[in-house]
Amino acid sequence: MADTPEQLLQHARDAADMARQAADAAQAYADQIASTAGAAAHAATGGAIDPFVFRFAIFVLAIFVGYYVVWSVTPALHTPLMSVTNAISSVIVVGALLSVGVALGDTFESGPLWARGLGFLALILASINIFGGFLVTQRMLAMYKPKDGAAPARKH
């Protein structure tokens, strides 16, 4: 016998609750692992390394890796690389929208003003990157179109 729409809705709610509980448990495990690793690093160095310096070092290493990855790509693959960059920018847009418009807690109706401002700035910059990437890609593809009255390109 088929389930009624109300039963299907209740099953969906139950599944959503179970997924939320699993996500909360995973977040708790990740927080516990991160705090344990941070405490271990702090204890191993005797407190000599500030967590900000550690995170800043990772940021600088990411800049170098990004620089060498982009410059080692052949020019023929720059368009797919730009597509991947646009996909990353779309993730930034989602995060910026969350930063601008989502309430952070029960006491605040919206996030702090500086977070909303930075989210808005990130939204503008990511949008410029996405639309600029599409314009450049369109221009590059137009370079390969045959001109009116010109013979089609020969295939090898």
CSV table of C-alpha atoms in Angstrom, one decimal:
chain,number,residue,atom,x,y,z
A,1,MET,CA,0.0,0.0,0.0
A,2,ALA,CA,1.3,3.4,-1.0
A,3,ASP,CA,2.1,6.0,1.6
A,4,THR,CA,0.0,9.1,1.9
A,5,PRO,CA,1.6,12.5,1.2
A,6,GLU,CA,1.5,13.2,5.0
A,7,GLN,CA,3.4,10.0,5.7
A,8,LEU,CA,6.0,10.8,3.0
A,9,LEU,CA,6.4,14.2,4.5
A,10,GLN,CA,6.9,12.7,8.0
A,11,HIS,CA,9.5,10.3,6.5
A,12,ALA,CA,11.3,13.2,4.9
A,13,ARG,CA,11.3,15.2,8.2
A,14,ASP,CA,12.6,12.1,10.1
A,15,ALA,CA,15.4,11.7,7.5
A,16,ALA,CA,16.3,15.4,7.7
A,17,ASP,CA,16.4,15.2,11.5
A,18,MET,CA,18.7,12.2,11.3
A,19,ALA,CA,21.0,14.0,8.8
A,20,ARG,CA,21.1,17.0,11.1
A,21,GLN,CA,22.1,14.9,14.0
A,22,ALA,CA,24.8,13.1,12.0
A,23,ALA,CA,26.1,16.5,10.8
A,24,ASP,CA,26.2,17.8,14.4
A,25,ALA,CA,28.0,14.7,15.6
A,26,ALA,CA,30.5,15.1,12.7
A,27,GLN,CA,31.0,18.7,13.6
A,28,ALA,CA,31.7,17.8,17.2
A,29,TYR,CA,34.2,15.2,16.2
A,30,ALA,CA,36.0,17.6,13.9
A,31,ASP,CA,36.1,20.3,16.6
A,32,GLN,CA,37.5,17.8,19.1
A,33,ILE,CA,40.2,16.6,16.6
A,34,ALA,CA,41.1,20.2,15.8
A,35,SER,CA,41.4,21.3,19.4
A,36,THR,CA,43.4,18.1,20.2
A,37,ALA,CA,45.8,18.7,17.3
A,38,GLY,CA,46.2,22.4,18.2
A,39,ALA,CA,46.9,21.5,21.8
A,40,ALA,CA,49.4,18.9,20.8
A,41,ALA,CA,51.2,21.3,18.5
A,42,HIS,CA,51.2,23.9,21.2
A,43,ALA,CA,52.5,21.4,23.7
A,44,ALA,CA,55.1,20.1,21.3
A,45,THR,CA,56.6,23.5,20.6
A,46,GLY,CA,56.3,24.7,24.2
A,47,GLY,CA,53.9,27.4,23.2
A,48,ALA,CA,56.4,29.0,20.9
A,49,ILE,CA,54.2,28.9,17.8
A,50,ASP,CA,51.2,31.2,17.9
A,51,PRO,CA,48.1,29.7,16.1
A,52,PHE,CA,47.9,32.9,14.0
A,53,VAL,CA,51.4,32.3,12.7
A,54,PHE,CA,50.6,28.7,11.9
A,55,ARG,CA,47.5,29.6,9.9
A,56,PHE,CA,49.3,32.5,8.2
A,57,ALA,CA,52.1,30.1,7.2
A,58,ILE,CA,49.4,27.8,5.6
A,59,PHE,CA,48.0,30.8,3.8
A,60,VAL,CA,51.4,31.8,2.4
A,61,LEU,CA,52.1,28.3,1.3
A,62,ALA,CA,48.7,28.2,-0.5
A,63,ILE,CA,49.7,31.4,-2.4
A,64,PHE,CA,52.9,29.8,-3.6
A,65,VAL,CA,51.2,26.5,-4.6
A,66,GLY,CA,48.5,28.5,-6.5
A,67,TYR,CA,51.1,30.6,-8.2
A,68,TYR,CA,53.1,27.6,-9.5
A,69,VAL,CA,50.0,25.6,-10.4
A,70,VAL,CA,48.6,28.5,-12.6
A,71,TRP,CA,51.9,29.2,-14.3
A,72,SER,CA,52.7,25.6,-15.1
A,73,VAL,CA,49.4,25.2,-17.0
A,74,THR,CA,49.8,25.3,-20.7
A,75,PRO,CA,47.9,28.2,-22.5
A,76,ALA,CA,45.6,25.8,-24.2
A,77,LEU,CA,44.2,24.8,-20.8
A,78,HIS,CA,43.7,28.3,-19.4
A,79,THR,CA,40.0,28.3,-20.4
A,80,PRO,CA,39.2,25.2,-18.3
A,81,LEU,CA,41.3,26.6,-15.5
A,82,MET,CA,39.1,29.8,-15.7
A,83,SER,CA,36.0,27.6,-15.5
A,84,VAL,CA,37.3,26.0,-12.3
A,85,THR,CA,38.1,29.4,-10.9
A,86,ASN,CA,34.5,30.5,-11.7
A,87,ALA,CA,33.3,27.4,-9.8
A,88,ILE,CA,35.4,28.3,-6.8
A,89,SER,CA,34.1,31.9,-7.0
A,90,SER,CA,30.5,30.5,-6.9
A,91,VAL,CA,31.4,28.8,-3.6
A,92,ILE,CA,32.7,32.2,-2.4
A,93,VAL,CA,29.4,33.8,-3.5
A,94,VAL,CA,27.4,31.3,-1.5
A,95,GLY,CA,29.6,32.0,1.6
A,96,ALA,CA,29.3,35.7,1.1
A,97,LEU,CA,25.5,35.5,0.8
A,98,LEU,CA,25.4,33.5,4.0
A,99,SER,CA,27.6,36.1,5.7
A,100,VAL,CA,25.5,39.0,4.6
A,101,GLY,CA,22.0,37.6,5.2
A,102,VAL,CA,21.9,34.8,7.7
A,103,ALA,CA,21.2,35.2,11.3
A,104,LEU,CA,24.0,33.9,13.5
A,105,GLY,CA,22.2,33.2,16.7
A,106,ASP,CA,19.2,33.7,18.8
A,107,THR,CA,20.3,37.0,20.2
A,108,PHE,CA,21.3,38.7,16.9
A,109,GLU,CA,18.8,39.3,14.2
A,110,SER,CA,21.7,39.4,11.7
A,111,GLY,CA,25.4,39.0,11.9
A,112,PRO,CA,27.9,41.7,13.1
A,113,LEU,CA,28.2,44.7,10.8
A,114,TRP,CA,31.9,44.1,9.9
A,115,ALA,CA,31.1,40.5,8.9
A,116,ARG,CA,28.2,41.7,6.8
A,117,GLY,CA,30.4,44.3,5.2
A,118,LEU,CA,33.2,41.9,4.4
A,119,GLY,CA,30.6,39.5,3.0
A,120,PHE,CA,29.3,42.2,0.8
A,121,LEU,CA,32.8,43.0,-0.4
A,122,ALA,CA,33.5,39.3,-1.1
A,123,LEU,CA,30.2,39.1,-3.0
A,124,ILE,CA,31.1,42.0,-5.2
A,125,LEU,CA,34.6,40.8,-5.9
A,126,ALA,CA,33.5,37.2,-6.7
A,127,SER,CA,30.8,38.5,-9.0
A,128,ILE,CA,33.3,40.6,-10.9
A,129,ASN,CA,35.6,37.5,-11.2
A,130,ILE,CA,32.7,35.3,-12.4
A,131,PHE,CA,31.3,37.7,-15.0
A,132,GLY,CA,34.8,38.8,-16.1
A,133,GLY,CA,35.7,35.2,-16.6
A,134,PHE,CA,32.6,34.6,-18.7
A,135,LEU,CA,33.4,37.7,-20.9
A,136,VAL,CA,37.0,36.6,-21.4
A,137,THR,CA,35.9,33.0,-22.3
A,138,GLN,CA,33.3,34.4,-24.7
A,139,ARG,CA,36.0,36.6,-26.4
A,140,MET,CA,38.4,33.7,-26.6
A,141,LEU,CA,35.8,31.4,-28.2
A,142,ALA,CA,34.9,34.2,-30.7
A,143,MET,CA,38.5,34.1,-31.9
A,144,TYR,CA,38.0,30.6,-33.2
A,145,LYS,CA,34.7,31.3,-35.1
A,146,PRO,CA,35.1,31.6,-38.9
A,147,LYS,CA,34.7,35.0,-40.3
A,148,ASP,CA,31.8,35.8,-42.7
A,149,GLY,CA,32.7,34.7,-46.2
A,150,ALA,CA,35.9,33.0,-45.1
A,151,ALA,CA,36.6,29.4,-45.9
A,152,PRO,CA,36.0,27.0,-43.0
A,153,ALA,CA,39.1,25.9,-41.2
A,154,ARG,CA,40.8,22.8,-42.5
A,155,LYS,CA,40.9,19.7,-40.3
A,156,HIS,CA,44.2,17.8,-40.1
